[in-house]
Coordinates of C-alpha atoms in Angstrom, one line a residue:
Chain H
M1 CA -30.6 -19.6 4.0
V2 CA -33.0 -18.1 6.0
G3 CA -31.6 -19.1 9.2
L4 CA -27.8 -18.3 7.9
L5 CA -29.2 -14.5 6.8
A6 CA -30.6 -14.2 10.4
A7 CA -27.0 -15.5 11.6
V8 CA -25.8 -13.0 10.1
K9 CA -25.8 -9.6 12.5
P10 CA -26.3 -6.8 10.8
I11 CA -23.3 -4.7 10.0
A12 CA -22.8 -1.8 11.4
T13 CA -22.2 1.2 9.4
P14 CA -22.4 4.8 10.3
E15 CA -24.1 7.1 10.1
V16 CA -23.6 10.0 7.2
V17 CA -25.1 13.1 7.2
W18 CA -25.1 13.9 3.4
S19 CA -26.0 17.8 3.6
A20 CA -22.9 17.9 5.0
L21 CA -20.8 16.1 2.8
A22 CA -22.5 18.5 0.4
P23 CA -20.1 21.1 -1.3
Q24 CA -17.4 18.1 -2.1
L25 CA -20.8 15.6 -3.2
V26 CA -21.7 17.9 -5.8
M27 CA -17.9 18.1 -7.5
M28 CA -17.8 14.8 -7.6
V29 CA -21.8 13.6 -8.7
G30 CA -21.3 16.5 -11.3
G31 CA -18.4 15.8 -13.0
V32 CA -19.2 12.0 -13.2
L33 CA -22.9 13.2 -14.6
L34 CA -20.6 15.2 -17.5
L35 CA -19.4 12.2 -18.4
T36 CA -22.0 10.0 -18.9
I37 CA -24.0 12.5 -20.6
V38 CA -22.2 13.5 -22.8
S39 CA -21.4 9.9 -23.8
L40 CA -25.2 9.7 -24.5
V41 CA -25.4 12.4 -26.5
K42 CA -22.2 12.6 -28.7
G43 CA -21.2 16.0 -30.0
R44 CA -24.6 17.2 -29.8
L45 CA -23.1 19.9 -26.8
G46 CA -22.4 22.6 -28.2
R47 CA -18.2 23.3 -26.5
G48 CA -19.6 26.3 -25.0
A49 CA -22.4 24.2 -22.9
Y50 CA -19.8 22.2 -21.5
A51 CA -18.5 25.5 -19.5
G52 CA -21.2 26.8 -19.0
Y53 CA -22.7 23.8 -17.1
T54 CA -19.2 23.4 -14.9
V55 CA -19.0 26.7 -13.9
V56 CA -22.4 26.1 -12.9
V57 CA -21.3 23.6 -10.3
A58 CA -18.4 25.3 -8.8
L59 CA -21.5 27.7 -8.6
V60 CA -23.9 25.7 -6.6
S61 CA -21.1 23.9 -4.9
L62 CA -20.5 27.1 -3.4
A63 CA -23.1 28.3 -2.6
S64 CA -23.6 25.1 -0.5
V65 CA -20.7 25.8 1.6
V66 CA -23.0 28.9 2.8
P67 CA -25.3 27.3 5.1
L68 CA -23.2 24.8 5.9
W69 CA -20.9 27.5 6.8
R70 CA -24.2 29.2 8.7
R71 CA -24.2 26.4 10.4
L72 CA -21.3 25.3 12.0
Q73 CA -20.8 29.5 13.2
D74 CA -24.3 28.9 15.3
S75 CA -23.5 28.3 18.7
K76 CA -25.4 25.1 18.3
G77 CA -23.6 23.8 15.6
G78 CA -19.9 23.6 16.1
P79 CA -17.2 21.3 14.6
A80 CA -18.1 17.5 14.0
S81 CA -17.2 14.4 12.2
L82 CA -18.5 12.9 10.0
V83 CA -19.3 9.5 8.4
G84 CA -17.8 7.3 11.4
G85 CA -14.8 10.3 11.9
A86 CA -13.2 9.7 8.7
V87 CA -14.0 13.0 7.8
G88 CA -13.7 16.7 9.6
F89 CA -16.5 19.5 8.6
D90 CA -15.0 22.9 10.1
G91 CA -14.9 26.5 9.4
Y92 CA -11.3 25.4 7.7
S93 CA -12.4 22.8 5.1
L94 CA -15.1 24.6 4.0
F95 CA -13.0 28.0 3.6
L96 CA -10.6 25.9 1.1
I97 CA -13.8 24.1 -0.5
A98 CA -14.7 27.4 -1.8
T99 CA -11.9 28.3 -2.4
M100 CA -11.2 25.9 -4.7
A101 CA -14.9 26.0 -6.5
V102 CA -13.8 29.8 -7.5
G103 CA -11.0 28.1 -9.0
V104 CA -12.8 25.4 -11.2
A105 CA -14.8 27.8 -12.5
L106 CA -12.0 30.1 -13.4
A107 CA -10.6 28.0 -15.2
A108 CA -13.6 26.5 -17.1
L109 CA -14.1 29.9 -18.3
L110 CA -10.2 29.7 -19.6
A111 CA -10.2 26.7 -20.7
D112 CA -13.6 26.9 -23.0
G113 CA -11.5 29.3 -25.4
Y114 CA -8.1 27.3 -25.4
L115 CA -10.4 24.8 -26.3
R116 CA -11.5 26.1 -29.9
R117 CA -8.5 27.7 -30.2
E118 CA -6.8 24.8 -29.8
G119 CA -9.5 22.2 -32.3
L120 CA -9.8 20.4 -29.0
E121 CA -13.4 18.5 -28.0
G122 CA -12.6 18.5 -24.3
P123 CA -15.4 17.8 -22.6
E124 CA -13.3 15.7 -20.5
L125 CA -11.1 18.6 -18.9
Y126 CA -13.9 19.6 -16.8
V127 CA -15.0 16.0 -15.8
L128 CA -11.4 15.8 -14.2
M129 CA -11.3 19.6 -12.9
M130 CA -14.4 18.7 -11.5
L131 CA -13.4 15.4 -10.2
S132 CA -10.0 16.9 -8.9
A133 CA -11.3 19.7 -7.4
A134 CA -13.7 16.5 -5.2
G135 CA -10.5 15.3 -4.7
G136 CA -9.4 18.3 -2.8
G137 CA -12.6 19.0 -0.8
I138 CA -11.8 15.3 0.7
M139 CA -8.3 16.4 1.1
A140 CA -9.0 19.5 3.1
S141 CA -12.2 18.4 4.9
A142 CA -9.9 14.6 5.8
N143 CA -9.7 13.1 9.7
D144 CA -7.7 10.2 8.6
L145 CA -4.6 9.6 6.5
I146 CA -6.2 7.1 4.0
V147 CA -9.2 9.2 3.1
L148 CA -6.0 12.0 3.1
F149 CA -4.1 10.0 0.5
I150 CA -7.7 8.9 -1.2
G151 CA -8.4 13.0 -2.0
L152 CA -4.4 13.4 -2.9
E153 CA -4.9 10.5 -5.6
I154 CA -8.3 11.6 -6.6
L155 CA -7.2 15.0 -6.8
S156 CA -3.3 14.0 -8.1
I157 CA -4.6 11.0 -10.8
S158 CA -6.6 13.7 -12.7
A159 CA -4.6 16.7 -12.6
Y160 CA -1.8 13.7 -14.6
V161 CA -4.3 13.4 -16.9
M162 CA -5.6 17.1 -17.8
A163 CA -1.3 17.5 -17.9
A164 CA -0.9 15.6 -21.0
M165 CA -4.4 16.9 -22.6
H166 CA -3.2 18.4 -25.7
A167 CA -3.6 14.8 -27.5
N168 CA -0.9 17.0 -30.3
R169 CA 1.7 19.1 -28.4
V170 CA 4.7 16.9 -27.5
S171 CA 5.7 19.3 -24.5
S172 CA 2.4 18.5 -23.2
Q173 CA 2.6 15.0 -23.1
E174 CA 5.8 15.1 -21.5
A175 CA 4.6 17.8 -19.2
G176 CA 2.0 15.0 -18.2
L177 CA 4.9 11.9 -18.0
K178 CA 6.8 14.3 -15.7
Y179 CA 4.0 15.3 -13.3
F180 CA 2.5 11.4 -12.6
I181 CA 6.5 10.1 -12.1
L182 CA 6.8 12.4 -9.6
G183 CA 3.6 12.6 -8.2
A184 CA 3.5 9.5 -8.2
F185 CA 7.0 9.1 -6.2
A186 CA 5.9 11.7 -3.7
S187 CA 2.7 10.0 -3.0
A188 CA 4.6 6.6 -2.1
F189 CA 6.5 9.1 -0.1
L190 CA 3.4 10.3 1.5
L191 CA 1.6 6.6 2.3
Y192 CA 5.3 5.5 3.7
G193 CA 5.3 8.2 5.9
I194 CA 1.4 7.1 6.8
A195 CA 2.2 3.6 7.5
L196 CA 4.6 4.8 9.8
L197 CA 2.9 7.1 12.2
Y198 CA -0.1 4.2 12.1
G199 CA 2.7 1.9 13.9
A200 CA 3.8 4.6 15.8
T201 CA 0.7 5.5 17.2
G202 CA -1.4 2.8 16.2
S203 CA -4.0 4.6 14.2
T204 CA -5.0 6.4 11.0
N205 CA -7.7 9.0 12.4
L206 CA -6.0 11.7 12.8
A207 CA -7.9 12.6 16.5
K208 CA -7.0 9.6 17.4
I209 CA -3.7 10.4 16.6
Q210 CA -4.5 13.7 18.4
A211 CA -5.3 11.9 21.3
F212 CA -2.8 9.7 21.6
L213 CA 0.2 12.0 21.2
S214 CA -1.2 14.1 24.1
D215 CA -1.2 12.0 26.5
V216 CA 1.2 9.1 25.6
V217 CA 5.3 10.6 25.8
L218 CA 7.0 8.4 23.3
V219 CA 10.8 7.0 24.6
H220 CA 11.4 6.3 20.8
N221 CA 10.1 8.7 18.4
G222 CA 12.1 8.2 15.9
M223 CA 9.0 6.2 14.0
L224 CA 7.5 8.9 14.4
L225 CA 9.6 11.5 13.0
G226 CA 10.7 9.9 10.5
G227 CA 6.3 10.0 9.1
V228 CA 6.4 13.7 9.6
A229 CA 9.4 13.6 8.0
L230 CA 8.3 11.9 5.2
L231 CA 4.3 13.9 5.2
L232 CA 6.0 16.8 4.8
V233 CA 8.7 15.2 1.2
G234 CA 5.1 14.0 0.4
L235 CA 3.4 17.6 0.7
G236 CA 5.9 19.5 -0.4
F237 CA 5.6 18.0 -3.9
K238 CA 2.5 18.6 -4.4
V239 CA 2.7 22.6 -2.5
A240 CA 5.0 22.9 -4.5
A241 CA 8.0 23.6 -2.2
A242 CA 11.6 23.4 -2.3
P243 CA 14.0 21.2 -2.5
F244 CA 10.8 18.8 -4.4
H245 CA 10.2 21.5 -6.9
T246 CA 12.2 20.3 -10.0
W247 CA 8.4 19.1 -11.4
T248 CA 6.6 22.3 -11.0
P249 CA 8.9 24.0 -13.5
D250 CA 8.4 22.0 -16.4
V251 CA 5.0 20.9 -15.7
Y252 CA 3.8 24.6 -15.8
Q253 CA 5.4 25.2 -19.1
G254 CA 4.7 21.7 -21.0
A255 CA 1.1 21.6 -19.4
P256 CA -2.0 23.9 -21.4
S257 CA -2.2 27.4 -19.9
P258 CA -5.8 27.2 -18.2
V259 CA -4.6 23.9 -16.6
T260 CA -1.5 25.1 -15.5
A261 CA -3.6 28.1 -14.1
F262 CA -6.0 25.2 -12.3
M263 CA -2.4 23.6 -10.9
A264 CA -1.6 26.5 -9.6
S265 CA -4.7 27.5 -7.7
V266 CA -6.6 24.4 -6.9
V267 CA -3.4 21.9 -6.5
K268 CA -1.6 24.3 -4.5
A269 CA -4.6 24.3 -2.5
A270 CA -4.9 21.9 -1.6
G271 CA -1.8 19.9 -0.5
F272 CA -1.5 23.3 2.0
A273 CA -4.6 21.9 3.5
G274 CA -3.4 18.8 4.0
L275 CA -0.2 20.0 5.4
V276 CA -2.0 22.6 8.1
R277 CA -4.6 19.7 8.9
V278 CA -1.8 16.9 9.4
V279 CA 1.0 18.9 10.5
V280 CA 0.5 22.0 12.1
V281 CA -3.1 21.0 14.1
T282 CA -2.5 17.5 14.8
F283 CA 1.1 17.0 15.3
D284 CA 1.0 20.5 17.9
T285 CA 2.7 19.1 20.3
Y286 CA 5.4 18.3 18.1
R287 CA 6.0 21.7 16.8
L288 CA 9.4 21.9 18.3
Q289 CA 10.7 19.4 15.8
W290 CA 8.8 19.9 13.1
K291 CA 8.9 23.4 13.0
P292 CA 13.0 23.4 11.5
A293 CA 11.7 21.3 8.6
V294 CA 9.4 23.7 7.5
F295 CA 11.6 26.6 8.4
A296 CA 14.0 25.0 6.1
L297 CA 11.2 24.7 3.0
A298 CA 10.0 27.7 4.1
A299 CA 13.4 29.7 3.8
L300 CA 14.5 27.4 0.4
S301 CA 11.7 28.0 -2.0
L302 CA 11.5 31.4 -1.1
L303 CA 15.2 31.6 -2.0
V304 CA 14.7 28.9 -5.4
G305 CA 12.1 30.3 -5.7
S306 CA 12.8 34.3 -6.4
L307 CA 16.4 33.5 -7.6
S308 CA 15.3 31.0 -10.3
A309 CA 12.9 34.1 -11.7
I310 CA 15.1 36.0 -12.7
V311 CA 16.5 34.2 -15.6
Q312 CA 13.7 33.2 -16.8
T313 CA 12.9 34.4 -20.3
N314 CA 10.0 32.4 -20.5
V315 CA 6.3 34.0 -19.2
K316 CA 5.7 31.0 -18.4
R317 CA 8.1 29.4 -16.9
M318 CA 8.9 32.6 -14.6
L319 CA 5.4 32.6 -13.6
A320 CA 6.1 28.2 -12.7
Y321 CA 9.0 29.6 -10.4
S322 CA 7.1 32.8 -8.7
S323 CA 3.9 30.1 -7.6
I324 CA 7.7 28.2 -5.8
N325 CA 8.0 31.7 -4.1
H326 CA 4.0 31.6 -3.6
A327 CA 5.1 28.9 -1.7
G328 CA 7.7 29.8 0.5
F329 CA 5.5 32.9 1.5
I330 CA 2.4 30.2 2.8
L331 CA 5.6 27.8 4.0
V332 CA 5.8 30.8 6.4
G333 CA 2.4 30.9 7.7
V334 CA 2.3 27.0 8.6
Q335 CA 6.2 28.0 10.1
S336 CA 4.3 30.0 12.9
G337 CA 1.6 27.2 13.5
R338 CA -2.1 27.3 14.5
V339 CA -1.6 31.4 14.4
G340 CA -0.7 31.2 11.4
T341 CA -3.5 29.3 9.3
A342 CA -6.3 32.2 9.1
A343 CA -2.7 34.4 7.1
V344 CA -2.2 30.7 5.0
L345 CA -6.2 30.8 4.5
F346 CA -6.4 34.4 3.8
Y347 CA -3.3 34.1 1.2
L348 CA -4.9 30.9 -0.5
A349 CA -7.7 32.4 -1.7
A350 CA -5.7 36.1 -3.4
Y351 CA -3.7 33.7 -4.6
T352 CA -6.1 31.9 -6.8
F353 CA -7.7 35.1 -8.0
M354 CA -3.9 36.0 -9.1
V355 CA -2.4 33.0 -10.4
V356 CA -6.2 32.3 -12.7
G357 CA -6.0 35.4 -14.0
S358 CA -2.3 35.5 -14.6
F359 CA -2.6 32.5 -16.2
G360 CA -5.7 33.4 -17.9
V361 CA -3.6 36.6 -19.5
V362 CA -1.0 33.8 -20.3
T363 CA -3.2 32.0 -22.1
I364 CA -4.2 34.4 -24.2
V365 CA -0.6 35.7 -25.4
G366 CA 0.2 32.3 -26.1
G367 CA -2.1 32.7 -29.2
T368 CA -3.3 29.0 -31.1
G369 CA -1.0 26.3 -30.6
D370 CA 0.2 27.8 -27.4
G371 CA 4.0 28.8 -27.3
R372 CA 3.8 32.7 -27.3
H373 CA 5.5 32.7 -24.3
H374 CA 8.4 34.5 -24.6
L375 CA 9.6 38.0 -23.0
D376 CA 9.5 39.1 -26.1
D377 CA 6.4 38.0 -26.9
Y378 CA 5.3 40.8 -24.3
K379 CA 7.2 43.8 -25.4
G380 CA 5.0 46.5 -26.5
L381 CA 1.7 44.8 -25.8
A382 CA 0.0 47.6 -23.9
R383 CA 0.2 48.9 -27.4
T384 CA -1.4 46.1 -29.1
R385 CA -4.1 44.8 -26.6
P386 CA -4.2 47.6 -23.3
L387 CA -6.9 46.1 -22.0
I388 CA -5.3 42.9 -21.2
A389 CA -1.5 44.8 -20.8
A390 CA -4.0 46.8 -17.7
A391 CA -4.7 43.6 -17.0
F392 CA -1.7 41.9 -16.5
G393 CA -0.1 44.9 -14.7
V394 CA -2.7 44.4 -11.9
F395 CA -2.1 40.4 -11.2
L396 CA 1.8 40.7 -11.5
L397 CA 1.6 43.6 -8.9
A398 CA -0.1 42.1 -7.4
Q399 CA 2.0 39.1 -6.7
A400 CA 4.9 41.5 -6.0
G401 CA 3.1 42.2 -2.9
V402 CA 2.5 45.8 -4.2
P403 CA -0.8 47.5 -1.8
F404 CA -4.1 48.1 -2.0
T405 CA -3.8 44.3 -4.2
A406 CA -4.8 40.9 -2.7
G407 CA -1.3 40.5 -2.8
F408 CA 0.1 42.4 -0.6
L409 CA -2.4 41.6 1.9
A410 CA -1.5 38.2 2.1
K411 CA 2.5 38.7 2.0
L412 CA 1.7 41.3 5.0
G413 CA -0.4 38.5 6.7
V414 CA 2.4 35.0 7.2
I415 CA 4.9 37.6 7.8
Q416 CA 3.5 39.3 10.8
A417 CA 2.5 35.6 12.0
A418 CA 6.1 34.8 11.1
G419 CA 6.6 38.3 13.3
Q420 CA 4.0 37.0 16.6
T421 CA 5.8 33.8 16.9
H422 CA 9.1 36.0 17.5
N423 CA 10.3 34.6 14.0
W424 CA 12.4 37.1 12.2
T425 CA 14.2 35.2 10.2
L426 CA 12.1 33.9 7.8
A427 CA 9.9 37.4 8.2
V428 CA 13.5 38.8 7.2
I429 CA 14.3 35.9 4.7
A430 CA 10.0 36.6 3.2
M431 CA 10.7 40.2 3.2
A432 CA 14.0 39.8 0.9
S433 CA 12.5 37.7 -1.7
A434 CA 9.2 39.9 -1.6
V435 CA 11.8 42.7 -2.9
I436 CA 13.4 40.0 -5.2
S437 CA 10.9 39.1 -7.0
A438 CA 9.4 42.8 -7.3
F439 CA 12.2 42.4 -10.0
F440 CA 10.6 40.3 -12.4
Y441 CA 7.7 41.1 -12.1
L442 CA 8.2 44.6 -13.1
R443 CA 10.3 43.5 -15.8
I444 CA 7.4 42.5 -17.5
V445 CA 5.0 45.4 -16.6
V446 CA 8.2 47.4 -17.9
S447 CA 8.2 44.9 -21.1
M448 CA 5.0 45.2 -21.6
Y449 CA 4.9 49.0 -21.7
F450 CA 7.6 50.7 -22.5
D451 CA 9.1 48.2 -26.1
D452 CA 7.9 48.8 -29.0
P453 CA 6.0 45.4 -29.7
A454 CA 8.3 42.9 -31.5
G455 CA 7.1 40.8 -34.6
D456 CA 3.1 41.0 -36.0
P457 CA 0.2 40.5 -33.9
E458 CA -2.0 37.7 -34.1
V459 CA -4.8 39.1 -35.9
E460 CA -8.1 38.7 -35.0
V461 CA -10.0 35.9 -37.2
E462 CA -13.8 36.2 -38.1
G463 CA -15.5 34.3 -35.5
S464 CA -12.5 33.1 -33.5
P465 CA -12.1 36.3 -31.0
L466 CA -8.8 36.8 -30.1
V467 CA -10.1 36.8 -26.3
P468 CA -12.6 34.7 -26.0
L469 CA -16.1 35.5 -24.0
G470 CA -14.9 32.6 -21.4
A471 CA -11.7 34.0 -21.2
R472 CA -13.5 37.3 -20.3
I473 CA -15.5 36.9 -17.4
A474 CA -12.7 34.9 -15.9
L475 CA -9.8 38.2 -16.1
V476 CA -12.7 40.7 -15.3
I477 CA -13.9 38.7 -12.2
A478 CA -10.3 37.5 -11.1
V479 CA -9.4 42.1 -11.3
I480 CA -12.3 42.3 -8.9
G481 CA -10.4 39.8 -6.2
T482 CA -7.2 41.1 -7.2
L483 CA -7.8 44.5 -6.2
G484 CA -11.5 43.7 -3.5
L485 CA -9.3 41.7 -1.8
G486 CA -7.1 44.4 -1.0
I487 CA -9.2 47.3 -1.1
V488 CA -12.4 46.3 1.2
P489 CA -10.2 43.3 2.7
G490 CA -12.3 43.2 5.6
P491 CA -15.4 40.7 5.5
F492 CA -12.7 38.3 4.0
T493 CA -9.8 38.2 6.9
H494 CA -13.2 38.2 9.2
L495 CA -14.2 34.7 7.2
A496 CA -10.7 33.4 7.4
D497 CA -10.4 33.9 10.9
D498 CA -13.4 32.4 12.0
A499 CA -12.3 29.4 9.8
V500 CA -9.5 27.5 12.2
P501 CA -9.0 24.3 11.8
V502 CA -10.5 21.4 14.1
I503 CA -10.4 17.9 14.8
T504 CA -13.2 16.1 16.5
A505 CA -13.4 12.3 17.6
A506 CA -15.8 10.5 15.8
G507 CA -18.8 10.7 18.0
R508 CA -19.4 14.1 19.0
Chain B
M1 CA 12.3 -9.5 16.7
S2 CA 9.8 -10.9 13.8
Q3 CA 8.2 -7.6 13.8
S4 CA 11.2 -5.5 12.9
A5 CA 13.1 -8.3 10.5
Y6 CA 9.6 -7.3 7.7
L7 CA 10.0 -3.9 8.7
V8 CA 13.3 -4.4 7.7
V9 CA 12.6 -6.3 4.5
A10 CA 9.8 -3.4 3.5
A11 CA 12.3 0.0 4.0
A12 CA 14.9 -2.0 1.4
L13 CA 12.2 -2.8 -1.1
F14 CA 11.2 0.8 -0.5
G15 CA 14.6 1.9 -1.2
L16 CA 15.2 -0.2 -4.0
G17 CA 11.7 1.2 -5.7
A18 CA 13.6 5.1 -4.7
A19 CA 16.7 3.8 -5.9
G20 CA 15.0 2.6 -9.6
V21 CA 12.8 5.8 -10.0
L22 CA 15.8 8.3 -9.3
L23 CA 18.4 6.1 -11.9
R24 CA 16.9 3.9 -14.2
K25 CA 15.9 6.0 -17.9
N26 CA 12.7 3.2 -19.2
P27 CA 9.9 5.1 -18.6
L28 CA 7.9 0.9 -17.9
V29 CA 10.9 0.6 -15.8
M30 CA 10.4 3.4 -13.8
F31 CA 7.1 2.5 -13.0
M32 CA 7.3 -1.0 -12.0
C33 CA 10.0 0.4 -9.4
L34 CA 6.6 3.4 -8.4
E35 CA 4.4 0.0 -8.1
L36 CA 7.4 -1.6 -5.9
M37 CA 8.1 1.8 -3.4
L38 CA 3.5 1.1 -2.3
N39 CA 3.7 -2.7 -1.8
A40 CA 6.6 -1.6 0.1
V41 CA 4.1 0.1 2.5
N42 CA 2.0 -2.7 1.9
L43 CA 4.2 -5.5 3.3
T44 CA 4.8 -2.0 6.0
F45 CA 1.3 -1.7 7.2
V46 CA 0.1 -5.2 7.3
S47 CA 3.6 -6.0 9.4
F48 CA 2.2 -3.3 11.9
S49 CA -1.6 -4.4 11.2
R50 CA -0.6 -8.1 12.9
S51 CA 1.9 -6.3 15.8
L52 CA -0.5 -4.2 17.0
N53 CA -3.0 -6.5 17.1
D54 CA -5.6 -3.9 15.1
V55 CA -7.3 -5.1 11.7
G56 CA -7.2 -1.4 10.2
G57 CA -3.5 -1.7 8.4
Q58 CA -5.0 -4.6 6.5
V59 CA -7.9 -2.3 5.8
S60 CA -5.8 0.0 4.5
V61 CA -3.5 -2.0 2.1
F62 CA -6.9 -2.5 0.4
F63 CA -7.4 1.4 -0.4
V64 CA -3.8 1.6 -1.6
L65 CA -4.2 -1.0 -4.2
V66 CA -6.9 0.4 -5.5
V67 CA -5.5 3.8 -5.8
A68 CA -2.2 2.1 -7.2
A69 CA -4.0 0.3 -10.3
A70 CA -6.3 3.1 -10.8
E71 CA -2.6 5.2 -10.9
V72 CA -1.1 2.5 -13.3
V73 CA -4.0 2.8 -15.7
V74 CA -3.2 6.7 -15.7
G75 CA 0.1 6.0 -16.4
L76 CA 0.1 3.7 -18.9
G77 CA -2.1 5.6 -21.2
I78 CA 0.0 8.7 -21.0
I79 CA 2.9 6.2 -21.6
V80 CA 0.9 4.8 -24.7
A81 CA 0.1 8.2 -26.1
I82 CA 3.6 8.9 -25.6
V83 CA 4.9 6.0 -27.5
R84 CA 2.5 5.8 -30.9
R85 CA 3.9 9.6 -31.3
R86 CA 7.6 8.6 -30.9
R87 CA 8.8 4.8 -30.4
G88 CA 11.0 4.2 -28.3
A89 CA 10.6 6.6 -25.7
S90 CA 13.2 7.0 -22.6
A91 CA 13.2 9.6 -20.1
D92 CA 16.0 10.9 -21.4
D93 CA 14.4 11.9 -25.0
M94 CA 11.4 14.1 -22.8
S95 CA 14.1 17.3 -22.7
L96 CA 12.2 19.0 -24.6
L97 CA 11.2 21.2 -21.2
K98 CA 14.0 22.7 -19.4
G99 CA 15.9 25.8 -18.4

């Protein structure tokens, strides 16, 4: 027996630099820990404790990014690859992980009041949020297509359950099932794309694929292009880009509102993380081939998103179409290639604040049962709830791209990137769709400020305020973020500029 | 020759699965079609792994299997939750959300 063991050579395991993985690990361990604690001390923790814990975990994850960012910008540091070349470590992934951590904290603050109002216990919602964000972090730092796939699945499987969270509302479960079937369908396409790329290049490692593509000129590149196309389909689904957007309005409308906020911010950011990392950076040498495809996705999303939003009378559904429109704007940045990555990052950070704020207001106005989402329910909101109306006004104007808000600079950034690559057609389409979408954002604002309130406003019940504390904090932070990024964008644009995506081979 | 035959079979299976998801109405059958798509991908991975003489593709299959199992658990959970509320649910009954 001893002789047998001695004969077995020790397996060479890759060195793991745990500290560099801290932001993702904090989220993942935080989620699992909460699940363990909650199942041990059933019901003895207050509901507020769950939300508070989640916010703390998200903030720790955010804080752990700071020293890593410093190390990265240091002359001795720089981008590296970890865990045997499977995970990348660069400014780009850190920036997106920080963005997602902010999204988790804000969504958790919204979820607290929602769960109390709906009478749900819901520690699992927070667990799933943290796990999902950990998956997003893995996606953002993936250096291998299989790691990307696993990150995507951790992200999405948690999101499917979150969408179906409200066990007593049929629409929530319907949203969950639709999201699940279409999401799994998209994952299968993505995976088939990965398999084809593996066949064409001989590796799933992004650094190896990049090296292969710069060394070898493929005569028959059909399989490679097919693989990239399938990857675009799979990731297009996740970021809700037209024509793969059909699930978005249904799922965004049916899912519990705080979960919608989470999906629109974190899931979208993670999807774009994967898109930029794989398509823009790894297949840079094939940009002439993929750029027309991304062009089509961007133009369609811009037009479908803005035109379909106009005819909606349900505000939640309208915001879902508006998120398709925003996906189109971000794709304009993606289409610009490496020039546009900073604009994409800034847009994602700005969008996180705007969209979590918007769905936060929707959560509050939706009332018990989460059903008051018709445009009529917003009539005269400025008179019945002036502060909520003012906050919603800020978020909507920011999404419309009014100057001195984050939305303006975000849109300006991606359109500038399109201009730098002389892509005037796309820039013009983007500007036209910004004008169209201003219409439906302003329609809500007008209805809030100039119409008379319809029906009775929901009455304040003793012990459960209409605007719970958590939601208040979240909305204030979102307003500060939306206006702050618009008025003092300097530090953030510098951060986004420094967050360059780099793919490093193993051993460097 | 032999490798391309495997790839063609895998592509056909993937297409069948995709068609099934789009055309069938029973959520459970849609589910099985999703599994068929994932297994078609596995077949692709294995045949590439063989022709490239690289073990990476076969390792990928294990990851795919694990993820598929996790997906099944969650999907069946959602379906059970829905069927508990209304018997004999089909994808056509899922029409509360539209517009």
